[in-house]
mmCIF file of C-alpha atoms in Angstrom:
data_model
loop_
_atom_site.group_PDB
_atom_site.id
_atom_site.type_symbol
_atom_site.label_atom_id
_atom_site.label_comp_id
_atom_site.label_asym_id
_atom_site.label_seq_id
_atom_site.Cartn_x
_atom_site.Cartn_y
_atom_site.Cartn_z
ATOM 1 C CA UNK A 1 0.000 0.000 0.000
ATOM 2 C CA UNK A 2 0.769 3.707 -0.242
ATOM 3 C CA UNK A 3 1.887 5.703 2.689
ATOM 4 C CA UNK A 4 3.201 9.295 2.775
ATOM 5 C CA UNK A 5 6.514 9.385 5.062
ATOM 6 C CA UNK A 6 8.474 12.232 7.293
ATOM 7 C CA UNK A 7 12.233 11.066 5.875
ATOM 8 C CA UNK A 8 13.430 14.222 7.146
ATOM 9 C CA UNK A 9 12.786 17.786 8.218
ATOM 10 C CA UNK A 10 10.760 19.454 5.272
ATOM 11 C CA UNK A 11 11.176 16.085 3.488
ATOM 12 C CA UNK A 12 8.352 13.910 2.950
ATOM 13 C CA UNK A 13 7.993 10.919 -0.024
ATOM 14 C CA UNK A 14 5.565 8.062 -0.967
ATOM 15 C CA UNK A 15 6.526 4.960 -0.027
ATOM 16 C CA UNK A 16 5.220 1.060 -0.052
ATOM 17 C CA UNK A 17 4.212 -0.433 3.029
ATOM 18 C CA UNK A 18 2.976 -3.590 4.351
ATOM 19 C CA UNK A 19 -0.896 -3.468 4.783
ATOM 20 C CA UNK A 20 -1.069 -3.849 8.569
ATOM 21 C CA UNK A 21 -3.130 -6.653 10.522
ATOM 22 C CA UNK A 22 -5.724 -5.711 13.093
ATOM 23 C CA UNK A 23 -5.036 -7.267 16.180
ATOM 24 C CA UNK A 24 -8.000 -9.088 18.065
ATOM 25 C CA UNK A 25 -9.531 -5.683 19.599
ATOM 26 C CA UNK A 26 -9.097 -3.390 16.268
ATOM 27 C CA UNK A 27 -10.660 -2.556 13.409
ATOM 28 C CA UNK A 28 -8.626 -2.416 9.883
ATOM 29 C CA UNK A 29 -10.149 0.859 8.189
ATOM 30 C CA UNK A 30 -9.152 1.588 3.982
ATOM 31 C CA UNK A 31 -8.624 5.593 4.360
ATOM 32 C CA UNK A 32 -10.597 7.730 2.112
ATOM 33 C CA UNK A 33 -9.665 11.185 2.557
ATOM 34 C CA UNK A 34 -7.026 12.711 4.753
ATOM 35 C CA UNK A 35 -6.043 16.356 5.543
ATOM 36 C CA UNK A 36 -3.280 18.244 5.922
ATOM 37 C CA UNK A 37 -3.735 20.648 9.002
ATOM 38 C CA UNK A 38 -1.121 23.266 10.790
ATOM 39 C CA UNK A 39 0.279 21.195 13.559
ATOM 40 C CA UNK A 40 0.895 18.641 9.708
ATOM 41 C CA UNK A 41 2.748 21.710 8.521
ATOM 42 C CA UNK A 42 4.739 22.478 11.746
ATOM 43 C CA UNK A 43 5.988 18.688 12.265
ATOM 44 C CA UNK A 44 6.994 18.525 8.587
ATOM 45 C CA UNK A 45 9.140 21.882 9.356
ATOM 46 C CA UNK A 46 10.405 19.989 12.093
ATOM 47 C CA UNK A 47 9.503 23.350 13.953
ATOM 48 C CA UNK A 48 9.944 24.105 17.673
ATOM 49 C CA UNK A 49 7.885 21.903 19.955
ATOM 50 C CA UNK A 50 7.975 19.168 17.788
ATOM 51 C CA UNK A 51 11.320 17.954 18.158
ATOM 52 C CA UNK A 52 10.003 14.731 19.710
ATOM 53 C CA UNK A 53 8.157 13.629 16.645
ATOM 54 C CA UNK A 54 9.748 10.472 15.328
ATOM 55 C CA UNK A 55 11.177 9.876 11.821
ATOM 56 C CA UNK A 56 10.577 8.209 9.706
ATOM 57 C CA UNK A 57 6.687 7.633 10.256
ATOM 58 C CA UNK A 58 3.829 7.786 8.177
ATOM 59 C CA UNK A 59 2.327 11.230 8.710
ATOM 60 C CA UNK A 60 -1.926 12.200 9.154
ATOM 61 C CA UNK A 61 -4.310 12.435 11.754
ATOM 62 C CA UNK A 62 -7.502 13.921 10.354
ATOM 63 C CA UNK A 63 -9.067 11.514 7.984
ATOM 64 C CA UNK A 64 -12.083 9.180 6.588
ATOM 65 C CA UNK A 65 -12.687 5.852 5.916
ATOM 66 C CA UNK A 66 -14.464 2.304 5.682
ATOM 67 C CA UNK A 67 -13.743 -0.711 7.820
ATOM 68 C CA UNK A 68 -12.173 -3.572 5.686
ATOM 69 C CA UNK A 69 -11.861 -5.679 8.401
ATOM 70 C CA UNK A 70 -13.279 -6.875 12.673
ATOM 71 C CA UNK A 71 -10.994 -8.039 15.169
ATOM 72 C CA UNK A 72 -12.649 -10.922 16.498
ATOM 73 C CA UNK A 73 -13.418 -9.069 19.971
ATOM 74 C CA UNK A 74 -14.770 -6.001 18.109
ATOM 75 C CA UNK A 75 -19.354 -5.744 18.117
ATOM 76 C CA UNK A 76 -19.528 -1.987 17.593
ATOM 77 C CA UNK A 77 -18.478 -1.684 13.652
ATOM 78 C CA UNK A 78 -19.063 -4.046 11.160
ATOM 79 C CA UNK A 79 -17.348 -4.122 7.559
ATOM 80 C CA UNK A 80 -18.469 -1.355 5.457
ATOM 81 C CA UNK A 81 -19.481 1.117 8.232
ATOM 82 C CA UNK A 82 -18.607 4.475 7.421
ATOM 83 C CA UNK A 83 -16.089 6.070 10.009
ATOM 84 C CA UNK A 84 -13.589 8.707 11.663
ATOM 85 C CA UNK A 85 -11.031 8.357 14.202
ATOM 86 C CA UNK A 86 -10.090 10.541 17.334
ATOM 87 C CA UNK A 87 -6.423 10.644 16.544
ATOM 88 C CA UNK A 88 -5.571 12.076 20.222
ATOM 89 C CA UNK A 89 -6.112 8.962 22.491
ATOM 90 C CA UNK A 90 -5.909 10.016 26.202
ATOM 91 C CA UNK A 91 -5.520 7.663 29.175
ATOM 92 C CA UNK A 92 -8.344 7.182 30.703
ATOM 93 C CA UNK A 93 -7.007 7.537 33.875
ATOM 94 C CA UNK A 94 -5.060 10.056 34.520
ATOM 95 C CA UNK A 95 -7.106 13.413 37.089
ATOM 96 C CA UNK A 96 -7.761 15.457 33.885
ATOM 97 C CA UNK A 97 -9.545 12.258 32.127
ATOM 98 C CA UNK A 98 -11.732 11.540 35.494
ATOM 99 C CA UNK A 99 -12.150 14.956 35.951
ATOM 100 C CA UNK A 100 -13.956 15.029 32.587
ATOM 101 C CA UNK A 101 -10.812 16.895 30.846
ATOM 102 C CA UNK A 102 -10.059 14.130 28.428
ATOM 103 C CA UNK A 103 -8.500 16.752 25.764
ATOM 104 C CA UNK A 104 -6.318 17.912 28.141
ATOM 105 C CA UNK A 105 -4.918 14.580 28.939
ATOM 106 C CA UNK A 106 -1.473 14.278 30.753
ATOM 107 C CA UNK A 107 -0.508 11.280 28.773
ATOM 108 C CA UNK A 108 -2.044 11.343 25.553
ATOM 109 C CA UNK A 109 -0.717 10.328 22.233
ATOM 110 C CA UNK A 110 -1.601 11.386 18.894
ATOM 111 C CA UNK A 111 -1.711 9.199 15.492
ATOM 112 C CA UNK A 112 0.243 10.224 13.238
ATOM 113 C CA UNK A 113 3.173 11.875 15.449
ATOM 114 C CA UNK A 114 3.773 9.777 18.481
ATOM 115 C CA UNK A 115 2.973 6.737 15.907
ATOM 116 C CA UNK A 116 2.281 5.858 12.106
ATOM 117 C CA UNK A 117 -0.601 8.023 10.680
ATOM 118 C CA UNK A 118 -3.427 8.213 8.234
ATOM 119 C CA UNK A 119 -1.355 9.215 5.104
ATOM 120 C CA UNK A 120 -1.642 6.098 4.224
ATOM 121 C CA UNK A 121 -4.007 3.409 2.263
ATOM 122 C CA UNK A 122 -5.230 1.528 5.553
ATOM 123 C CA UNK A 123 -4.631 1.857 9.078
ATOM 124 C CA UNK A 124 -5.652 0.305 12.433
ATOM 125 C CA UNK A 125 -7.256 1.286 15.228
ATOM 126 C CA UNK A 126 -9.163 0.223 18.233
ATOM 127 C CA UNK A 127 -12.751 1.283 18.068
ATOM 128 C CA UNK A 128 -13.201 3.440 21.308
ATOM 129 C CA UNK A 129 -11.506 5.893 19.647
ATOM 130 C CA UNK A 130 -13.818 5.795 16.326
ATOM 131 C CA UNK A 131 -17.184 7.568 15.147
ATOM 132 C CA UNK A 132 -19.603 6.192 13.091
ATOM 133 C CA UNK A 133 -20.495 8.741 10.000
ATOM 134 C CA UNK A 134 -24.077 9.571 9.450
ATOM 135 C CA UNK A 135 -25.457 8.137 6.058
ATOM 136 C CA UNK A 136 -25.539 11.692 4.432
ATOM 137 C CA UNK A 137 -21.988 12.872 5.082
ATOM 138 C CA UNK A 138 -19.880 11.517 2.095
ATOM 139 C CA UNK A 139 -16.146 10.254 3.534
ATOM 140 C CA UNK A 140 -14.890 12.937 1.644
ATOM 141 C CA UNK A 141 -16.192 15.589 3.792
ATOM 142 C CA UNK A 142 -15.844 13.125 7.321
ATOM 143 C CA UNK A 143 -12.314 13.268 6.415
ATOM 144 C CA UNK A 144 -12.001 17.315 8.070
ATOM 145 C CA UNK A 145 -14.192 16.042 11.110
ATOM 146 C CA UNK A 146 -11.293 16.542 13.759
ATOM 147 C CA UNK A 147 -10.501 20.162 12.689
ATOM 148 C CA UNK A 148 -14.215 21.070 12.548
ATOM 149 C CA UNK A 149 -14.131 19.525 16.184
ATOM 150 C CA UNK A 150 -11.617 22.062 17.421
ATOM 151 C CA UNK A 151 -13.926 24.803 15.896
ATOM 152 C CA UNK A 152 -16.772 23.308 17.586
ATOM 153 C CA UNK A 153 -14.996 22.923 20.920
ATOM 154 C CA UNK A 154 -14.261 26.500 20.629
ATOM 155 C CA UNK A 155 -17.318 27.863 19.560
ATOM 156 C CA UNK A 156 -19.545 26.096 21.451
ATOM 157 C CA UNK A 157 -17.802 25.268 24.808
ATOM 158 C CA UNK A 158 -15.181 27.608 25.260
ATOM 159 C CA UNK A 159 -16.528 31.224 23.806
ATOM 160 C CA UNK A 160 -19.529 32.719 24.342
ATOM 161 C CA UNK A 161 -20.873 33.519 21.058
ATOM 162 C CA UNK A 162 -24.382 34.023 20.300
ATOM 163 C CA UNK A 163 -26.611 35.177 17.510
ATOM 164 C CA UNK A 164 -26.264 38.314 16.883
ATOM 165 C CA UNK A 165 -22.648 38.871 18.407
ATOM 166 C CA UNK A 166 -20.432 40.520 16.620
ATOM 167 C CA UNK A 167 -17.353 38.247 16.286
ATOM 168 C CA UNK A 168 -13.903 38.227 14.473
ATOM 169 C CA UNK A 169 -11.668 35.863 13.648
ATOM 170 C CA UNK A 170 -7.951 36.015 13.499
ATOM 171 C CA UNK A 171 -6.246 34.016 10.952
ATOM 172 C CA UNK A 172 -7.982 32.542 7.766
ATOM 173 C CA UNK A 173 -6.119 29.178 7.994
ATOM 174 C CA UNK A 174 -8.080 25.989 8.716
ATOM 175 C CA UNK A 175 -8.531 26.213 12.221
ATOM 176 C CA UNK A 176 -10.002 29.655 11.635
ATOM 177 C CA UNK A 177 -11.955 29.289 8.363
ATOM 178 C CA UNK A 178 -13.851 26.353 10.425
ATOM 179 C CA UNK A 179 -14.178 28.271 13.476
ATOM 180 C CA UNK A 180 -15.801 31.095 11.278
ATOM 181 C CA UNK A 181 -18.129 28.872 10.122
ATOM 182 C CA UNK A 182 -19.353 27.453 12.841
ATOM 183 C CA UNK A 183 -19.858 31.083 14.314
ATOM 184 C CA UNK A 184 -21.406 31.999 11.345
ATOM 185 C CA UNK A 185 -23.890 28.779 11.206
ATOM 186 C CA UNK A 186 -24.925 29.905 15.076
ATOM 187 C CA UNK A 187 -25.953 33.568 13.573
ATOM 188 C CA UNK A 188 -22.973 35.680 14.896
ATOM 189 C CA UNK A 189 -21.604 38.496 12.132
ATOM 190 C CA UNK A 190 -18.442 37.207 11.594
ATOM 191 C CA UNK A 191 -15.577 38.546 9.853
ATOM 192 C CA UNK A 192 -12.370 36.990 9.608
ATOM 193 C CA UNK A 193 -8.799 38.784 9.458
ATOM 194 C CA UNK A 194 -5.744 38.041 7.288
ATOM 195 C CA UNK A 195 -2.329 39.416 5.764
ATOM 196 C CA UNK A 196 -1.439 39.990 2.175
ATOM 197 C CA UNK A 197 -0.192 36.469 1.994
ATOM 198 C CA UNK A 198 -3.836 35.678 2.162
ATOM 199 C CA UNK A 199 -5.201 37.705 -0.406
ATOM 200 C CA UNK A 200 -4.725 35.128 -3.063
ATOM 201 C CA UNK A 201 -6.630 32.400 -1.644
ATOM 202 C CA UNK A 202 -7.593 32.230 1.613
ATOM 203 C CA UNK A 203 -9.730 35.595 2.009
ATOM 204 C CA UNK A 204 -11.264 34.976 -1.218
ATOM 205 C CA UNK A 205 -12.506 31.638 0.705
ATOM 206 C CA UNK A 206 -14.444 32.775 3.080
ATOM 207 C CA UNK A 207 -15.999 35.576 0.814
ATOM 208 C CA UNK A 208 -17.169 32.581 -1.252
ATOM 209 C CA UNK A 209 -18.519 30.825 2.202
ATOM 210 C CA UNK A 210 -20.314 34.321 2.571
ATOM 211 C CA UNK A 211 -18.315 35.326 5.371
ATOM 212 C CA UNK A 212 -16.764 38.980 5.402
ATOM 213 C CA UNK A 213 -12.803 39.750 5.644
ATOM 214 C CA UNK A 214 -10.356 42.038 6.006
ATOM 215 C CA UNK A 215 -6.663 42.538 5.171
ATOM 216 C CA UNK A 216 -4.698 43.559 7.862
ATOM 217 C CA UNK A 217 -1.774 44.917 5.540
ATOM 218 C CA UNK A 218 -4.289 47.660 4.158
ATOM 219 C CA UNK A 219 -3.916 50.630 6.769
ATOM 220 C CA UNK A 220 -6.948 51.511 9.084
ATOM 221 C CA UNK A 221 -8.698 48.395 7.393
ATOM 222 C CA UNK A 222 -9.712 47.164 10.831
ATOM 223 C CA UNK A 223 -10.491 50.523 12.617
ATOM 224 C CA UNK A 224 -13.221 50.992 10.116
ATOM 225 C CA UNK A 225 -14.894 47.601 10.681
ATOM 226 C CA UNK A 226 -14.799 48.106 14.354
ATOM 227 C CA UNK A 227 -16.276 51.360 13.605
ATOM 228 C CA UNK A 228 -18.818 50.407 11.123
ATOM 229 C CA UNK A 229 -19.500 46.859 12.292
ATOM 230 C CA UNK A 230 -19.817 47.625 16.196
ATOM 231 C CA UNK A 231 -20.618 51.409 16.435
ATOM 232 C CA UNK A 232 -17.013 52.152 17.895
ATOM 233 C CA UNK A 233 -17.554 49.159 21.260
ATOM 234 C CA UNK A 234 -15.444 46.556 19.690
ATOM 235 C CA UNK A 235 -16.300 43.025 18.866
ATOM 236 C CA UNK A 236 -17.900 41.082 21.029
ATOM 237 C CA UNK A 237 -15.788 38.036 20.626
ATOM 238 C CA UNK A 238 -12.099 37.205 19.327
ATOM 239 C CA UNK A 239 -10.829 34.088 18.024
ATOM 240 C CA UNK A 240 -7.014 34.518 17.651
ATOM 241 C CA UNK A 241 -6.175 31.446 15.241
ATOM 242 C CA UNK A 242 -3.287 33.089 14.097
ATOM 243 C CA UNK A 243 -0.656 30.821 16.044
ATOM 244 C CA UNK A 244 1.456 33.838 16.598
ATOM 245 C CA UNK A 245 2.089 35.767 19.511
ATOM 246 C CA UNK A 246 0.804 38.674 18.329
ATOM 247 C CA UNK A 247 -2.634 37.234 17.438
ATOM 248 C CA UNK A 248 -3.913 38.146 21.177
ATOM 249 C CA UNK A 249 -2.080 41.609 21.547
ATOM 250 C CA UNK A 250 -3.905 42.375 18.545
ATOM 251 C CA UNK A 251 -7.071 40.769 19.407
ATOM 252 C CA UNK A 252 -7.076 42.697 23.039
ATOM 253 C CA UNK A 253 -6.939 46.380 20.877
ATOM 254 C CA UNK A 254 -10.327 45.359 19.180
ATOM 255 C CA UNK A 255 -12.505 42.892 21.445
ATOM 256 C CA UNK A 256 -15.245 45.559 23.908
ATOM 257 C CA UNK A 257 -14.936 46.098 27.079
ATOM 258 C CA UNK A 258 -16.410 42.881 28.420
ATOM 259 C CA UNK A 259 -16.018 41.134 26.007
ATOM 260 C CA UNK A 260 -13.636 37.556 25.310
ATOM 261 C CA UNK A 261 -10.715 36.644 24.011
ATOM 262 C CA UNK A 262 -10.313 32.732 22.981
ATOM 263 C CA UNK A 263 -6.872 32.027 22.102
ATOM 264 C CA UNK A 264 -7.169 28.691 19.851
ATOM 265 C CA UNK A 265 -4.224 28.896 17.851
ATOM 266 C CA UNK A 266 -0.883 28.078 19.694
ATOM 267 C CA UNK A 267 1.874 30.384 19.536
ATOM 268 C CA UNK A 268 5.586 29.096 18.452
ATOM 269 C CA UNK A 269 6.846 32.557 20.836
ATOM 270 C CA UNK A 270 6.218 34.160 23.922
ATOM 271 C CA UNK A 271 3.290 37.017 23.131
ATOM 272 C CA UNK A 272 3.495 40.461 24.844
ATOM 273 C CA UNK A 273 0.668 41.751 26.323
ATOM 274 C CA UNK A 274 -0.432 43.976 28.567
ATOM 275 C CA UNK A 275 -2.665 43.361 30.636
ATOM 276 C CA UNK A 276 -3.463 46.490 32.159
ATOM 277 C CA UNK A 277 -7.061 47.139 29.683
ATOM 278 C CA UNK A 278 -7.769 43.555 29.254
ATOM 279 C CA UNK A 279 -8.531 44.465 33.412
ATOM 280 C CA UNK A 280 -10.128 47.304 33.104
ATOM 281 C CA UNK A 281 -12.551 46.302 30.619
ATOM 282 C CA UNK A 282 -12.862 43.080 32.282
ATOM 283 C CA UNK A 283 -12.130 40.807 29.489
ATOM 284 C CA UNK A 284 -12.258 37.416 29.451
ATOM 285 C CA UNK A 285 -9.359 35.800 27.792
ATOM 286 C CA UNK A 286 -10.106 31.955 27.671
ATOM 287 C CA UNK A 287 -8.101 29.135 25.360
ATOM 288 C CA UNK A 288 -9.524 26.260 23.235
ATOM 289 C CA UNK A 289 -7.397 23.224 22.777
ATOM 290 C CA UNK A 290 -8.300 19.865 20.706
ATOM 291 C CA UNK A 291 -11.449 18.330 21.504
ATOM 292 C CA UNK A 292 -13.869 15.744 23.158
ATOM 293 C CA UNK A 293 -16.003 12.852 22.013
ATOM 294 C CA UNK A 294 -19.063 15.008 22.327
ATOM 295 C CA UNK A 295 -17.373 17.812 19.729
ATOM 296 C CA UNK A 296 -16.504 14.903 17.050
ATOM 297 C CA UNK A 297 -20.156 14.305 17.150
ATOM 298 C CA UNK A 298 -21.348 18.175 17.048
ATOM 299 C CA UNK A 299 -18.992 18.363 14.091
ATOM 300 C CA UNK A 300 -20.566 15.767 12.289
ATOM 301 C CA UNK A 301 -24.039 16.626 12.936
ATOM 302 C CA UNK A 302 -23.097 20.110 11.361
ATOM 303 C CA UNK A 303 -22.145 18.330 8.351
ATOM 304 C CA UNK A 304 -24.956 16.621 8.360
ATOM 305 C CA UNK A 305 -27.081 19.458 8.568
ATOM 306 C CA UNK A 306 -25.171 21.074 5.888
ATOM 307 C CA UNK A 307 -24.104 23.745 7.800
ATOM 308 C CA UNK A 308 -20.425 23.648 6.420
ATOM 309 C CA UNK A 309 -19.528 24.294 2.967
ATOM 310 C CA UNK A 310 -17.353 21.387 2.895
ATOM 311 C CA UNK A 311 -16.678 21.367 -0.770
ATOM 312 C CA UNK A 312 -15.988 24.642 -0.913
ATOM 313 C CA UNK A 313 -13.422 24.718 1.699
ATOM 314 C CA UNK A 314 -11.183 21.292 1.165
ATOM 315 C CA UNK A 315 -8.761 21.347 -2.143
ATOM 316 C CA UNK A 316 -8.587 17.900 -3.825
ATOM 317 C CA UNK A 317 -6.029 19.115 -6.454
ATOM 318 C CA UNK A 318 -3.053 17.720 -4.559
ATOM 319 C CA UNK A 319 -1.897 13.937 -5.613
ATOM 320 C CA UNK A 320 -0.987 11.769 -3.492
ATOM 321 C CA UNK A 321 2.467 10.972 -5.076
ATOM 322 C CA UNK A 322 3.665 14.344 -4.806
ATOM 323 C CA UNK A 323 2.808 15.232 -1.445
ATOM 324 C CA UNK A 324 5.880 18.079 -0.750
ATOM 325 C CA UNK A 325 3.917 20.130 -3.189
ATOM 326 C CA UNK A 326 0.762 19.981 -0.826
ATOM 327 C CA UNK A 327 2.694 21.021 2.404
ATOM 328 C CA UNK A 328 4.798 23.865 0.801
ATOM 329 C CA UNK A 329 1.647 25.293 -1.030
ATOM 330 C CA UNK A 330 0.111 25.427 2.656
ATOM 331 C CA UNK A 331 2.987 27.145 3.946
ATOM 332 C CA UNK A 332 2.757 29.393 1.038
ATOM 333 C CA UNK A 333 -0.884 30.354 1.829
ATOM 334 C CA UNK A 334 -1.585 29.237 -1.657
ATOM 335 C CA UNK A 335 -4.099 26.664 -0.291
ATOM 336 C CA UNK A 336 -6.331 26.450 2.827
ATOM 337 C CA UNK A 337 -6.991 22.541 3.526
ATOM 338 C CA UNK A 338 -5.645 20.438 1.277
ATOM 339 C CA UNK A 339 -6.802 16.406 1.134
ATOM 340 C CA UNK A 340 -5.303 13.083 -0.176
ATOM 341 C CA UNK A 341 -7.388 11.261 -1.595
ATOM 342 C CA UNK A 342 -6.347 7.557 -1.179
ATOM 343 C CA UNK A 343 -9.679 5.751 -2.164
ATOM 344 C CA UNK A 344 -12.076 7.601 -4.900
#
């Protein structure tokens, strides 16, 4: 089979591989679709943080597929059965898992970086940590479930948006194109903010997903949406998905007084900020990080409902033999969420 392989720092090829056997307690599932997210990019960059990563492995953790084959133990799937995986497995027992915290696990482990991912014709897994796929999702748009979790998870858990609210969203990467359109599918006016690097692509995006933008790199661009958008308060909500440090310093100059900050994006540097409005004005500056069982299945119940304009926001025009051209088009900003396609 094909899998997609980390040889190196900013070096990935396709390889051949052995078509693994599921052990007694695991199902065998032929991938569909698989995406290439940010924390993809950063590991293939060999960036800070994720030193630890092993190489070689096969890379992917967001992804779609069918099971080919039941361990012998396994009653909840049967062959055929449309499904997702979790890719970060916590413990179970750890105080942040029994405390009902199982994103924040101390020990967890995530497929396709602390072992062989998704990129990949077939993989196993055991099926605690899979979702069944409603009828009327097709696996190619199941494939961006996990990201669309992390939107949900911040959305709906961690911020509190509601209709109406006036809400902006730093950063028109993946993360943040998802976590505008889940605002957007609650009713909030949503506008998401970007740099000239995303003025080929990216912006254009979301205008085609109905959403408004702006460009940060043309002056004052901001100022007057604050102005013309809120009246002068300031939005009532910030996502900073910018993964840079100065995604909240920025954020804190536009959200109201009262307002909230939810950092989802995770910096690579220390950020700067003072504190001394974000008191004042009694802002709320809360984080979002991965997600839980319960946001997998918001996530695909948004799907369902077509809420997201999953065709509209994946890229199939990436192959699956040339798969350096997918991550350095990312990097570039020439691309938003790239897929593999490994079946169909």
């Amino acid at each position: 089979m094909k899998a997609i392989i980390q040889t190196g720092p900013r070096s990935v090829e396709t390889q051949e591989r052995e078509v693994p056997t599921p052990s007694a307690d695991e199902l065998l599932i032929k991938v569909h679709t698989a995406g290439l997210c940010g924390s993809d990019a950063h590991a293939y960059k060999y960036d800070g943080g994720y030193e630890w990563i092993p190489i070689p492995r096969v890379m992917g953790h967001e992804y779609s597929g069918t099971v080919a084959e039941v361990g012998e133990n396994v009653e909840t799937f049967a062959v055929g059965d449309k499904v997702v995986e979790e890719p970060i497995h916590d413990c179970g027992h750890c105080f942040q898992c029994k405390n009902g915290q199982p994103n924040v696990c101390q020990n967890f482990s995530i497929t396709g970086m602390h072992r062989d991912g998704a990129y990949t014709e077939y993989v196993t897994v055991a099926p605690e940590h899979v979702h069944a796929v409603p009828e009327d999702v097709p696996l190619r748009h199941a494939a961006i479930t996990e990201p669309t979790s992390i939107a949900t998870r911040a959305v709906l858990d961690q911020s509190v948006t509601t209709p109406g609210d006036n809400v902006l969203v730093e950063g028109p990467g993946p993360i943040g194109v998802l976590v505008a359109a889940v605002a957007d599918s609650l009713g909030a006016n949503v506008v998401v903010s970007g740099l000239g690097q995303d003025a080929a692509y990216r912006l254009p995006l979301l205008e085609d997903l109905g959403i408004d933008t702006v460009n940060l790199q043309e002056e004052g661009v901001l100022d007057e949406r604050v102005d013309s958008q809120t009246d002068g308060v300031g939005f009532d909500v910030v996502f900073d998905a910018t993964g840079h440090r100065s995604g909240v310093v920025s954020g804190n100059d536009v959200v109201r007084k009262g307002g909230q900050i939810v950092v989802v994006g995770i910096p690579n540097s220390p950020s700067e900020l003072s504190l001394t409005s974000t008191v004042r004005g009694e802002v709320d500056i809360n984080t979002s990080y991965g997600s839980t069982w319960t946001n997998f299945e918001q996530a695909l119940r948004l799907m369902e409902r077509g809420e997201i304009a999953v065709d509209k926001i994946i890229d199939t025009s990436y192959g699956v033999d040339e798969p350096a051209e997918a991550f350095e088009a990312f990097l570039d900003s020439e691309t938003c969420k790239p897929v593999f396609q490994f079946d169909g």
